[in-house]
PDB file of C-alpha atoms in Angstrom:
ATOM      1  CA  MET A  26      39.894  41.664  -4.750  1.00 51.00           C
ATOM      2  CA  ASN A  27      43.479  41.778  -5.980  1.00 65.00           C
ATOM      3  CA  ASP A  28      44.742  38.956  -8.150  1.00 78.00           C
ATOM      4  CA  ILE A  29      47.675  37.057  -6.666  1.00 83.00           C
ATOM      5  CA  PRO A  30      50.687  37.506  -8.973  1.00 84.00           C
ATOM      6  CA  PRO A  31      51.956  34.298 -10.601  1.00 89.00           C
ATOM      7  CA  LEU A  32      54.939  32.343  -9.344  1.00 93.00           C
ATOM      8  CA  ILE A  33      57.562  32.541 -12.086  1.00 95.00           C
ATOM      9  CA  PRO A  34      60.716  30.405 -11.738  1.00 96.00           C
ATOM     10  CA  PRO A  35      64.003  31.563 -13.260  1.00 96.00           C
ATOM     11  CA  PHE A  36      64.740  30.470 -16.825  1.00 96.00           C
ATOM     12  CA  ARG A  37      65.940  26.842 -16.971  1.00 94.00           C
ATOM     13  CA  PHE A  38      65.091  26.326 -13.332  1.00 97.00           C
ATOM     14  CA  THR A  39      65.171  22.755 -12.077  1.00 96.00           C
ATOM     15  CA  ILE A  40      65.689  20.716  -8.920  1.00 96.00           C
ATOM     16  CA  VAL A  41      69.112  19.067  -8.940  1.00 97.00           C
ATOM     17  CA  GLU A  42      68.727  17.291  -5.612  1.00 96.00           C
ATOM     18  CA  GLU A  43      66.762  17.889  -2.441  1.00 95.00           C
ATOM     19  CA  GLY A  44      67.699  21.384  -1.292  1.00 96.00           C
ATOM     20  CA  LEU A  45      69.818  22.095  -4.389  1.00 97.00           C
ATOM     21  CA  PHE A  46      68.458  24.077  -7.337  1.00 98.00           C
ATOM     22  CA  ARG A  47      69.845  25.521 -10.567  1.00 98.00           C
ATOM     23  CA  GLY A  48      68.770  28.032 -13.190  1.00 97.00           C
ATOM     24  CA  ALA A  49      69.489  31.309 -14.931  1.00 96.00           C
ATOM     25  CA  TYR A  50      70.115  34.726 -13.366  1.00 96.00           C
ATOM     26  CA  PRO A  51      66.986  35.573 -11.336  1.00 96.00           C
ATOM     27  CA  SER A  52      65.152  38.840 -11.930  1.00 94.00           C
ATOM     28  CA  LEU A  53      62.461  40.693  -9.988  1.00 95.00           C
ATOM     29  CA  LYS A  54      59.658  38.546 -11.376  1.00 95.00           C
ATOM     30  CA  ASN A  55      61.341  35.403  -9.995  1.00 96.00           C
ATOM     31  CA  PHE A  56      61.781  36.545  -6.403  1.00 96.00           C
ATOM     32  CA  ARG A  57      58.345  35.424  -5.150  1.00 95.00           C
ATOM     33  CA  PHE A  58      59.116  31.944  -6.458  1.00 96.00           C
ATOM     34  CA  LEU A  59      62.606  31.844  -4.937  1.00 97.00           C
ATOM     35  CA  ARG A  60      61.254  32.984  -1.591  1.00 95.00           C
ATOM     36  CA  ARG A  61      59.219  29.808  -1.345  1.00 95.00           C
ATOM     37  CA  LEU A  62      62.360  27.701  -1.640  1.00 96.00           C
ATOM     38  CA  ARG A  63      63.490  29.081   1.748  1.00 95.00           C
ATOM     39  CA  LEU A  64      67.040  29.436   0.448  1.00 97.00           C
ATOM     40  CA  ARG A  65      69.986  29.684   2.764  1.00 96.00           C
ATOM     41  CA  THR A  66      72.613  30.326   0.066  1.00 97.00           C
ATOM     42  CA  LEU A  67      72.670  31.744  -3.460  1.00 97.00           C
ATOM     43  CA  VAL A  68      75.764  31.135  -5.618  1.00 97.00           C
ATOM     44  CA  THR A  69      76.339  33.379  -8.633  1.00 96.00           C
ATOM     45  CA  LEU A  70      78.718  32.463 -11.476  1.00 96.00           C
ATOM     46  CA  SER A  71      79.301  35.775 -13.223  1.00 94.00           C
ATOM     47  CA  GLU A  72      82.076  38.226 -14.035  1.00 93.00           C
ATOM     48  CA  ASN A  73      79.672  41.115 -13.412  1.00 92.00           C
ATOM     49  CA  PRO A  74      78.767  42.446  -9.960  1.00 92.00           C
ATOM     50  CA  ALA A  75      75.487  41.155  -8.560  1.00 91.00           C
ATOM     51  CA  SER A  76      72.512  43.343  -9.400  1.00 92.00           C
ATOM     52  CA  ARG A  77      71.188  45.666  -6.732  1.00 93.00           C
ATOM     53  CA  ASP A  78      67.808  43.930  -6.847  1.00 95.00           C
ATOM     54  CA  LEU A  79      69.377  40.526  -6.208  1.00 95.00           C
ATOM     55  CA  THR A  80      71.578  41.839  -3.393  1.00 95.00           C
ATOM     56  CA  GLU A  81      68.649  43.510  -1.657  1.00 95.00           C
ATOM     57  CA  PHE A  82      66.495  40.422  -2.090  1.00 96.00           C
ATOM     58  CA  CYS A  83      69.152  38.325  -0.351  1.00 96.00           C
ATOM     59  CA  GLU A  84      69.427  40.912   2.425  1.00 94.00           C
ATOM     60  CA  ASN A  85      65.681  40.951   2.974  1.00 94.00           C
ATOM     61  CA  GLU A  86      65.431  37.153   3.040  1.00 95.00           C
ATOM     62  CA  SER A  87      68.649  36.561   5.035  1.00 94.00           C
ATOM     63  CA  ILE A  88      70.168  34.570   2.159  1.00 96.00           C
ATOM     64  CA  SER A  89      73.945  34.382   1.935  1.00 95.00           C
ATOM     65  CA  LEU A  90      75.082  35.650  -1.468  1.00 95.00           C
ATOM     66  CA  LEU A  91      78.314  34.289  -2.923  1.00 95.00           C
ATOM     67  CA  ARG A  92      79.769  35.317  -6.303  1.00 95.00           C
ATOM     68  CA  TYR A  93      82.510  33.609  -8.305  1.00 96.00           C
ATOM     69  CA  ASP A  94      84.187  35.583 -11.087  1.00 94.00           C
ATOM     70  CA  VAL A  95      83.260  33.430 -14.083  1.00 94.00           C
ATOM     71  CA  PRO A  96      83.233  34.896 -17.640  1.00 91.00           C
ATOM     72  CA  LYS A  97      80.576  34.093 -20.198  1.00 90.00           C
ATOM     73  CA  CYS A  98      81.103  30.706 -21.834  1.00 88.00           C
ATOM     74  CA  GLU A  99      82.207  30.989 -25.477  1.00 83.00           C
ATOM     75  CA  GLU A 100      82.548  27.380 -26.647  1.00 81.00           C
ATOM     76  CA  ASN A 101      85.323  26.744 -24.156  1.00 87.00           C
ATOM     77  CA  VAL A 102      85.554  26.105 -20.417  1.00 93.00           C
ATOM     78  CA  VAL A 103      86.033  29.321 -18.418  1.00 92.00           C
ATOM     79  CA  ILE A 104      85.981  27.897 -14.871  1.00 95.00           C
ATOM     80  CA  ARG A 105      89.392  26.970 -13.501  1.00 95.00           C
ATOM     81  CA  PRO A 106      89.594  23.538 -11.800  1.00 95.00           C
ATOM     82  CA  GLU A 107      90.528  24.957  -8.388  1.00 95.00           C
ATOM     83  CA  MET A 108      87.515  27.284  -8.510  1.00 96.00           C
ATOM     84  CA  ALA A 109      85.212  24.470  -9.614  1.00 96.00           C
ATOM     85  CA  ALA A 110      86.398  22.368  -6.665  1.00 96.00           C
ATOM     86  CA  GLN A 111      85.594  25.218  -4.273  1.00 96.00           C
ATOM     87  CA  ILE A 112      82.098  25.617  -5.705  1.00 96.00           C
ATOM     88  CA  LEU A 113      81.486  21.877  -5.382  1.00 96.00           C
ATOM     89  CA  ALA A 114      82.547  21.973  -1.740  1.00 95.00           C
ATOM     90  CA  VAL A 115      79.985  24.724  -1.083  1.00 96.00           C
ATOM     91  CA  LEU A 116      77.229  22.746  -2.841  1.00 97.00           C
ATOM     92  CA  ILE A 117      77.761  19.540  -0.851  1.00 96.00           C
ATOM     93  CA  ASN A 118      77.851  21.208   2.564  1.00 95.00           C
ATOM     94  CA  VAL A 119      74.487  20.701   4.269  1.00 95.00           C
ATOM     95  CA  GLU A 120      74.960  23.935   6.227  1.00 94.00           C
ATOM     96  CA  ASN A 121      74.634  25.872   2.963  1.00 96.00           C
ATOM     97  CA  LEU A 122      71.406  24.174   1.810  1.00 96.00           C
ATOM     98  CA  PRO A 123      68.872  24.975   0.437  1.00 96.00           C
ATOM     99  CA  LEU A 124      71.021  26.548  -2.265  1.00 97.00           C
ATOM    100  CA  PHE A 125      70.372  28.057  -5.698  1.00 98.00           C
ATOM    101  CA  LEU A 126      73.204  27.928  -8.255  1.00 98.00           C
ATOM    102  CA  HIS A 127      73.021  30.082 -11.363  1.00 97.00           C
ATOM    103  CA  CYS A 128      74.991  31.738 -14.145  1.00 95.00           C
ATOM    104  CA  ARG A 129      73.812  34.167 -16.814  1.00 93.00           C
ATOM    105  CA  ASP A 130      71.479  31.789 -18.672  1.00 93.00           C
ATOM    106  CA  GLY A 131      71.616  28.639 -16.556  1.00 94.00           C
ATOM    107  CA  GLY A 132      73.355  26.744 -19.350  1.00 93.00           C
ATOM    108  CA  HIS A 133      77.009  25.881 -19.835  1.00 94.00           C
ATOM    109  CA  ASN A 134      78.706  27.315 -16.742  1.00 95.00           C
ATOM    110  CA  THR A 135      76.054  26.100 -14.309  1.00 97.00           C
ATOM    111  CA  GLY A 136      75.821  22.822 -16.193  1.00 96.00           C
ATOM    112  CA  LEU A 137      79.580  22.272 -15.954  1.00 96.00           C
ATOM    113  CA  ILE A 138      79.464  22.407 -12.151  1.00 97.00           C
ATOM    114  CA  ILE A 139      76.499  20.036 -12.096  1.00 97.00           C
ATOM    115  CA  MET A 140      78.358  17.614 -14.381  1.00 97.00           C
ATOM    116  CA  LEU A 141      81.211  17.524 -11.863  1.00 97.00           C
ATOM    117  CA  LEU A 142      78.716  16.966  -9.068  1.00 97.00           C
ATOM    118  CA  ARG A 143      77.180  14.043 -10.973  1.00 97.00           C
ATOM    119  CA  ARG A 144      80.636  12.581 -11.520  1.00 96.00           C
ATOM    120  CA  LEU A 145      81.173  12.887  -7.770  1.00 96.00           C
ATOM    121  CA  GLN A 146      77.908  10.953  -7.364  1.00 96.00           C
ATOM    122  CA  ASN A 147      79.277   8.200  -9.631  1.00 94.00           C
ATOM    123  CA  TRP A 148      76.864   8.800 -12.495  1.00 96.00           C
ATOM    124  CA  SER A 149      77.808   7.302 -15.860  1.00 94.00           C
ATOM    125  CA  GLN A 150      79.269   9.696 -18.435  1.00 93.00           C
ATOM    126  CA  SER A 151      76.418   9.157 -20.894  1.00 94.00           C
ATOM    127  CA  THR A 152      73.836  10.029 -18.228  1.00 96.00           C
ATOM    128  CA  ILE A 153      75.835  13.085 -17.167  1.00 96.00           C
ATOM    129  CA  TYR A 154      76.019  14.405 -20.721  1.00 95.00           C
ATOM    130  CA  ASP A 155      72.351  13.664 -21.369  1.00 95.00           C
ATOM    131  CA  GLU A 156      71.333  15.803 -18.386  1.00 96.00           C
ATOM    132  CA  PHE A 157      73.743  18.580 -19.381  1.00 95.00           C
ATOM    133  CA  THR A 158      72.346  18.935 -22.900  1.00 94.00           C
ATOM    134  CA  ARG A 159      68.789  19.405 -21.621  1.00 94.00           C
ATOM    135  CA  TYR A 160      69.760  22.892 -20.470  1.00 94.00           C
ATOM    136  CA  THR A 161      71.910  24.149 -23.347  1.00 92.00           C
ATOM    137  CA  LYS A 162      70.859  25.836 -26.561  1.00 88.00           C
ATOM    138  CA  GLY A 163      70.659  23.277 -29.331  1.00 87.00           C
ATOM    139  CA  ALA A 164      71.348  20.479 -26.825  1.00 88.00           C
ATOM    140  CA  ASP A 165      75.067  21.035 -27.380  1.00 88.00           C
ATOM    141  CA  ILE A 166      78.058  20.064 -25.304  1.00 91.00           C
ATOM    142  CA  TYR A 167      81.445  21.389 -26.370  1.00 91.00           C
ATOM    143  CA  ARG A 168      84.359  19.015 -26.745  1.00 91.00           C
ATOM    144  CA  ASP A 169      86.304  21.127 -24.271  1.00 92.00           C
ATOM    145  CA  GLU A 170      83.565  20.629 -21.660  1.00 94.00           C
ATOM    146  CA  SER A 171      83.415  16.849 -21.908  1.00 93.00           C
ATOM    147  CA  ALA A 172      87.215  16.618 -21.810  1.00 94.00           C
ATOM    148  CA  TYR A 173      87.277  18.914 -18.761  1.00 95.00           C
ATOM    149  CA  VAL A 174      84.911  16.671 -16.812  1.00 95.00           C
ATOM    150  CA  GLU A 175      86.664  13.444 -17.793  1.00 94.00           C
ATOM    151  CA  SER A 176      90.111  14.760 -16.837  1.00 93.00           C
ATOM    152  CA  PHE A 177      89.123  16.673 -13.684  1.00 95.00           C
ATOM    153  CA  LYS A 178      91.682  15.897 -10.964  1.00 93.00           C
ATOM    154  CA  GLU A 179      91.422  18.837  -8.596  1.00 94.00           C
ATOM    155  CA  GLU A 180      91.083  17.899  -4.930  1.00 93.00           C
ATOM    156  CA  ILE A 181      87.612  18.357  -3.469  1.00 94.00           C
ATOM    157  CA  HIS A 182      87.488  19.212   0.223  1.00 92.00           C
ATOM    158  CA  LEU A 183      84.718  17.327   1.974  1.00 92.00           C
ATOM    159  CA  PRO A 184      82.685  19.039   4.696  1.00 92.00           C
ATOM    160  CA  LYS A 185      82.113  17.319   8.010  1.00 89.00           C
ATOM    161  CA  ILE A 186      78.505  16.530   7.091  1.00 91.00           C
ATOM    162  CA  ILE A 187      77.324  15.803   3.557  1.00 94.00           C
ATOM    163  CA  PRO A 188      73.727  15.597   2.276  1.00 96.00           C
ATOM    164  CA  PRO A 189      72.007  12.196   2.092  1.00 95.00           C
ATOM    165  CA  TRP A 190      71.870  12.338  -1.713  1.00 96.00           C
ATOM    166  CA  LEU A 191      75.679  12.131  -1.843  1.00 95.00           C
ATOM    167  CA  TRP A 192      76.920   8.613  -1.015  1.00 94.00           C
ATOM    168  CA  GLN A 193      73.898   8.178   1.262  1.00 92.00           C
ATOM    169  CA  GLY A 194      75.367  10.774   3.597  1.00 92.00           C
ATOM    170  CA  GLN A 195      78.491   8.722   4.347  1.00 91.00           C
ATOM    171  CA  PRO A 196      81.775  10.415   3.289  1.00 88.00           C
ATOM    172  CA  LEU A 197      84.123   8.250   1.238  1.00 89.00           C
ATOM    173  CA  GLN A 198      87.784   7.771   2.021  1.00 86.00           C
ATOM    174  CA  SER A 199      88.551   7.534  -1.692  1.00 88.00           C
ATOM    175  CA  HIS A 200      86.718   7.975  -5.003  1.00 92.00           C
ATOM    176  CA  PRO A 201      87.067   5.917  -8.206  1.00 91.00           C
ATOM    177  CA  VAL A 202      87.804   8.926 -10.443  1.00 92.00           C
ATOM    178  CA  MET A 203      88.004  12.089  -8.294  1.00 92.00           C
ATOM    179  CA  LYS A 204      90.400  13.235  -5.591  1.00 91.00           C
ATOM    180  CA  LEU A 205      89.019  13.821  -2.115  1.00 92.00           C
ATOM    181  CA  THR A 206      90.630  15.416   0.894  1.00 87.00           C
ATOM    182  CA  GLY A 207      89.659  16.199   4.478  1.00 76.00           C
ATOM    183  CA  THR A 208      88.614  19.616   5.741  1.00 55.00           C
ATOM    184  CA  GLN A 209      91.544  20.305   8.004  1.00 42.00           C
ATOM    185  CA  THR A 210      94.012  21.073   5.197  1.00 38.00           C
ATOM    186  CA  LEU A 211      92.151  24.038   3.665  1.00 41.00           C
ATOM    187  CA  GLU A 212      93.147  27.530   4.736  1.00 42.00           C
ATOM    188  CA  PRO A 213      90.169  29.775   5.612  1.00 39.00           C
ATOM    189  CA  ASP A 214      91.321  32.577   3.293  1.00 43.00           C
ATOM    190  CA  SER A 215      91.884  30.432   0.207  1.00 52.00           C
ATOM    191  CA  SER A 216      88.382  30.690  -1.227  1.00 65.00           C
ATOM    192  CA  GLU A 217      87.994  32.695  -4.439  1.00 72.00           C
ATOM    193  CA  ALA A 218      84.399  33.585  -3.691  1.00 74.00           C
ATOM    194  CA  GLU A 219      83.288  37.159  -3.179  1.00 76.00           C
ATOM    195  CA  VAL A 220      80.924  37.233  -0.231  1.00 79.00           C
ATOM    196  CA  LEU A 221      78.434  39.944  -1.175  1.00 73.00           C
ATOM    197  CA  TRP A 222      76.158  39.542   1.816  1.00 68.00           C
ATOM    198  CA  THR A 223      75.675  37.106   4.664  1.00 73.00           C
ATOM    199  CA  PRO A 224      73.455  37.210   7.776  1.00 72.00           C
ATOM    200  CA  SER A 225      75.109  39.119  10.618  1.00 50.00           C
ATOM    201  CA  THR A 226      76.457  37.373  13.684  1.00 32.00           C
ATOM    202  CA  VAL A 227      74.049  39.447  15.782  1.00 32.00           C
ATOM    203  CA  LYS A 228      71.259  37.232  14.487  1.00 37.00           C
ATOM    204  CA  GLY A 229      72.821  34.173  16.152  1.00 35.00           C
ATOM    205  CA  THR A 230      74.876  32.751  13.292  1.00 37.00           C
ATOM    206  CA  SER A 231      78.595  32.998  12.766  1.00 36.00           C
ATOM    207  CA  SER A 232      78.138  33.225   9.010  1.00 41.00           C
ATOM    208  CA  GLY A 233      75.527  32.238   6.464  1.00 43.00           C
ATOM    209  CA  ILE A 234      78.110  30.719   4.147  1.00 47.00           C
ATOM    210  CA  VAL A 235      80.331  27.879   5.231  1.00 47.00           C
ATOM    211  CA  HIS A 236      83.769  27.845   3.676  1.00 44.00           C
ATOM    212  CA  PRO A 237      84.587  24.813   1.505  1.00 46.00           C
ATOM    213  CA  GLY A 238      86.854  23.611   4.299  1.00 39.00           C
ATOM    214  CA  GLY A 239      83.999  23.586   6.777  1.00 39.00           C
ATOM    215  CA  VAL A 240      85.215  26.786   8.451  1.00 36.00           C
ATOM    216  CA  PRO A 241      82.749  29.707   8.653  1.00 39.00           C
ATOM    217  CA  ILE A 242      84.020  32.689   6.696  1.00 35.00           C
ATOM    218  CA  ALA A 243      85.149  35.413   9.080  1.00 31.00           C
ATOM    219  CA  LEU A 244      83.563  38.697   8.064  1.00 31.00           C
ATOM    220  CA  ALA A 245      83.556  42.178   9.435  1.00 27.00           C
ATOM    221  CA  GLU A 246      80.196  43.658  10.309  1.00 28.00           C
ATOM    222  CA  PRO A 247      78.380  44.336   6.990  1.00 31.00           C
ATOM    223  CA  ALA A 248      78.367  47.978   5.970  1.00 28.00           C
ATOM    224  CA  MET A 249      74.782  47.631   4.832  1.00 29.00           C
ATOM    225  CA  LYS A 250      71.778  47.339   7.101  1.00 31.00           C
ATOM    226  CA  VAL A 251      70.983  43.895   8.484  1.00 33.00           C
ATOM    227  CA  TYR A 252      67.382  43.192   7.657  1.00 34.00           C
ATOM    228  CA  THR A 253      64.883  40.958   9.352  1.00 41.00           C
ATOM    229  CA  SER A 254      62.966  38.751   6.946  1.00 47.00           C
ATOM    230  CA  PRO A 255      59.624  40.341   5.938  1.00 50.00           C
ATOM    231  CA  PHE A 256      57.822  37.199   7.032  1.00 51.00           C
ATOM    232  CA  GLU A 257      59.590  37.292  10.383  1.00 52.00           C
ATOM    233  CA  GLN A 258      58.409  40.887  10.729  1.00 53.00           C
ATOM    234  CA  TRP A 259      54.858  39.847   9.872  1.00 54.00           C
ATOM    235  CA  ALA A 260      54.940  36.972  12.373  1.00 57.00           C
ATOM    236  CA  GLN A 261      56.284  39.224  15.117  1.00 59.00           C
ATOM    237  CA  LEU A 262      53.609  41.837  14.382  1.00 62.00           C
ATOM    238  CA  HIS A 263      50.882  39.224  14.342  1.00 61.00           C
ATOM    239  CA  GLU A 264      52.009  37.851  17.699  1.00 65.00           C
ATOM    240  CA  LYS A 265      52.047  41.343  19.222  1.00 66.00           C
ATOM    241  CA  PHE A 266      48.519  42.038  17.988  1.00 67.00           C
ATOM    242  CA  LEU A 267      47.221  38.770  19.421  1.00 71.00           C
ATOM    243  CA  GLU A 268      48.693  39.759  22.778  1.00 70.00           C
ATOM    244  CA  PHE A 269      47.141  43.205  22.388  1.00 70.00           C
ATOM    245  CA  VAL A 270      43.704  41.698  21.711  1.00 68.00           C
ATOM    246  CA  GLU A 271      43.937  39.426  24.747  1.00 71.00           C
ATOM    247  CA  ARG A 272      44.966  42.257  27.032  1.00 72.00           C
ATOM    248  CA  SER A 273      42.183  44.450  25.658  1.00 68.00           C
ATOM    249  CA  LYS A 274      39.560  41.781  26.274  1.00 67.00           C
ATOM    250  CA  GLN A 275      40.743  41.345  29.853  1.00 69.00           C
ATOM    251  CA  ASP A 276      40.694  45.096  30.428  1.00 66.00           C
ATOM    252  CA  SER A 277      37.224  45.231  28.900  1.00 61.00           C
ATOM    253  CA  LYS A 278      35.897  42.639  31.355  1.00 59.00           C
ATOM    254  CA  LYS A 279      37.427  44.453  34.313  1.00 57.00           C
ATOM    255  CA  SER A 280      36.032  47.830  33.363  1.00 53.00           C
ATOM    256  CA  SER A 281      32.769  46.555  31.774  1.00 47.00           C
ATOM    257  CA  ARG A 282      33.703  48.296  28.583  1.00 45.00           C
ATOM    258  CA  LYS A 283      33.554  46.690  25.194  1.00 43.00           C
ATOM    259  CA  PHE A 284      36.551  46.575  22.970  1.00 40.00           C
ATOM    260  CA  THR A 285      35.314  48.262  19.771  1.00 38.00           C
ATOM    261  CA  GLU A 286      38.368  49.353  17.921  1.00 39.00           C
ATOM    262  CA  SER A 287      39.485  47.552  14.807  1.00 37.00           C
ATOM    263  CA  LEU A 288      42.921  47.825  13.311  1.00 35.00           C
ATOM    264  CA  THR A 289      43.683  46.620   9.815  1.00 36.00           C
ATOM    265  CA  VAL A 290      47.315  46.214   8.951  1.00 34.00           C
ATOM    266  CA  ARG A 291      48.743  45.500   5.578  1.00 37.00           C
ATOM    267  CA  ALA A 292      52.259  44.234   4.966  1.00 34.00           C
ATOM    268  CA  LEU A 293      53.525  46.441   2.180  1.00 31.00           C
ATOM    269  CA  LEU A 294      56.464  44.872   0.402  1.00 33.00           C
ATOM    270  CA  SER A 295      58.022  46.077  -2.834  1.00 33.00           C
ATOM    271  CA  PRO A 296      61.218  45.120  -4.741  1.00 36.00           C
ATOM    272  CA  GLY A 297      64.313  46.465  -3.066  1.00 36.00           C
ATOM    273  CA  ARG A 298      62.420  47.542   0.053  1.00 35.00           C
ATOM    274  CA  SER A 299      61.280  45.818   3.207  1.00 36.00           C
ATOM    275  CA  GLY A 300      58.902  47.287   5.694  1.00 35.00           C
ATOM    276  CA  LEU A 301      55.545  47.150   7.396  1.00 35.00           C
ATOM    277  CA  ALA A 302      53.101  50.035   7.486  1.00 36.00           C
ATOM    278  CA  ILE A 303      49.714  50.630   8.996  1.00 35.00           C
ATOM    279  CA  ALA A 304      47.320  51.087   6.125  1.00 34.00           C
ATOM    280  CA  LYS A 305      44.275  52.286   7.979  1.00 36.00           C
ATOM    281  CA  LYS A 306      42.670  52.468  11.380  1.00 39.00           C
ATOM    282  CA  GLN A 307      38.926  52.532  11.832  1.00 38.00           C
ATOM    283  CA  PRO A 308      37.113  52.454  15.203  1.00 39.00           C
ATOM    284  CA  SER A 309      33.750  51.336  13.846  1.00 36.00           C
ATOM    285  CA  ILE A 310      34.010  47.545  13.813  1.00 34.00           C
ATOM    286  CA  GLU A 311      34.249  45.395  16.900  1.00 38.00           C
ATOM    287  CA  GLY A 312      37.302  43.170  17.200  1.00 41.00           C
ATOM    288  CA  LEU A 313      40.659  43.164  15.526  1.00 37.00           C
ATOM    289  CA  SER A 314      41.482  42.103  11.972  1.00 39.00           C
ATOM    290  CA  LEU A 315      44.887  41.614  10.428  1.00 39.00           C
ATOM    291  CA  GLU A 316      45.144  41.611   6.672  1.00 39.00           C
ATOM    292  CA  ALA A 317      48.461  40.602   5.086  1.00 38.00           C
ATOM    293  CA  LEU A 318      49.180  41.166   1.447  1.00 35.00           C
ATOM    294  CA  GLU A 319      51.666  38.931  -0.337  1.00 39.00           C
ATOM    295  CA  PRO A 320      54.827  40.613  -1.657  1.00 39.00           C
ATOM    296  CA  SER A 321      54.381  41.876  -5.203  1.00 37.00           C
ATOM    297  CA  TYR A 322      57.680  40.650  -6.674  1.00 35.00           C
TER     298      TYR A 322
END
């Protein structure tokens, strides 16, 4: 009997709010854990292109992948206010949740965005800074970072529907310390995000990522293959086999023949690849058995 591989969360992983998670750059060993979050969107804060493993994981799981060009933090803020406002607008749009936000190590850059989110939620400054330092090396917060949060005045475009953990789901007309604006003033092409992959419109959605202004991002058909989720494939296969068994039993009754063939199917999943394969077929056991192996990420 094979041992089930452990569920390993990304470094500095934590739950920010219901449906909103943060952490460091995920690797292959973290994908089984992330799959269980049933993510709809993954936001990357990095100046480097997304890894092939991460891109293929998002393709396989139908997760929209969005990258913002953010350099490594070197004791100073590297996220421009207009970009930070765009990222916030993505985070507070319920159509993008569940969402995982990450940078290289899940520390300063990710933490800066979360500090702005907490300020939007009307948290006190001391509480905001206390949370921030839990996820930085040496529990440090740079003077530039605290000043950035306190002086942040960029307009934040509110989506039509916000999550219940933000102002109890009721959009505010004004905010004590931050500027808010409606969705109708934002141009659809003004986002600085690089959309690396999003579910195709052929699957019934206009786009997996909703633009900060509430407008779905218009994309050409992806050049890469549009994958069906491995678990969707498994469910479809399972349903087909159940139908096959029922038909076989009915045929057996009509012809007075017993159904004696057994088919064992394993779902073979490996990093960077999605697919189902028939492992073996043996006609010696009566009935039908379906054996599914968990992905080995």
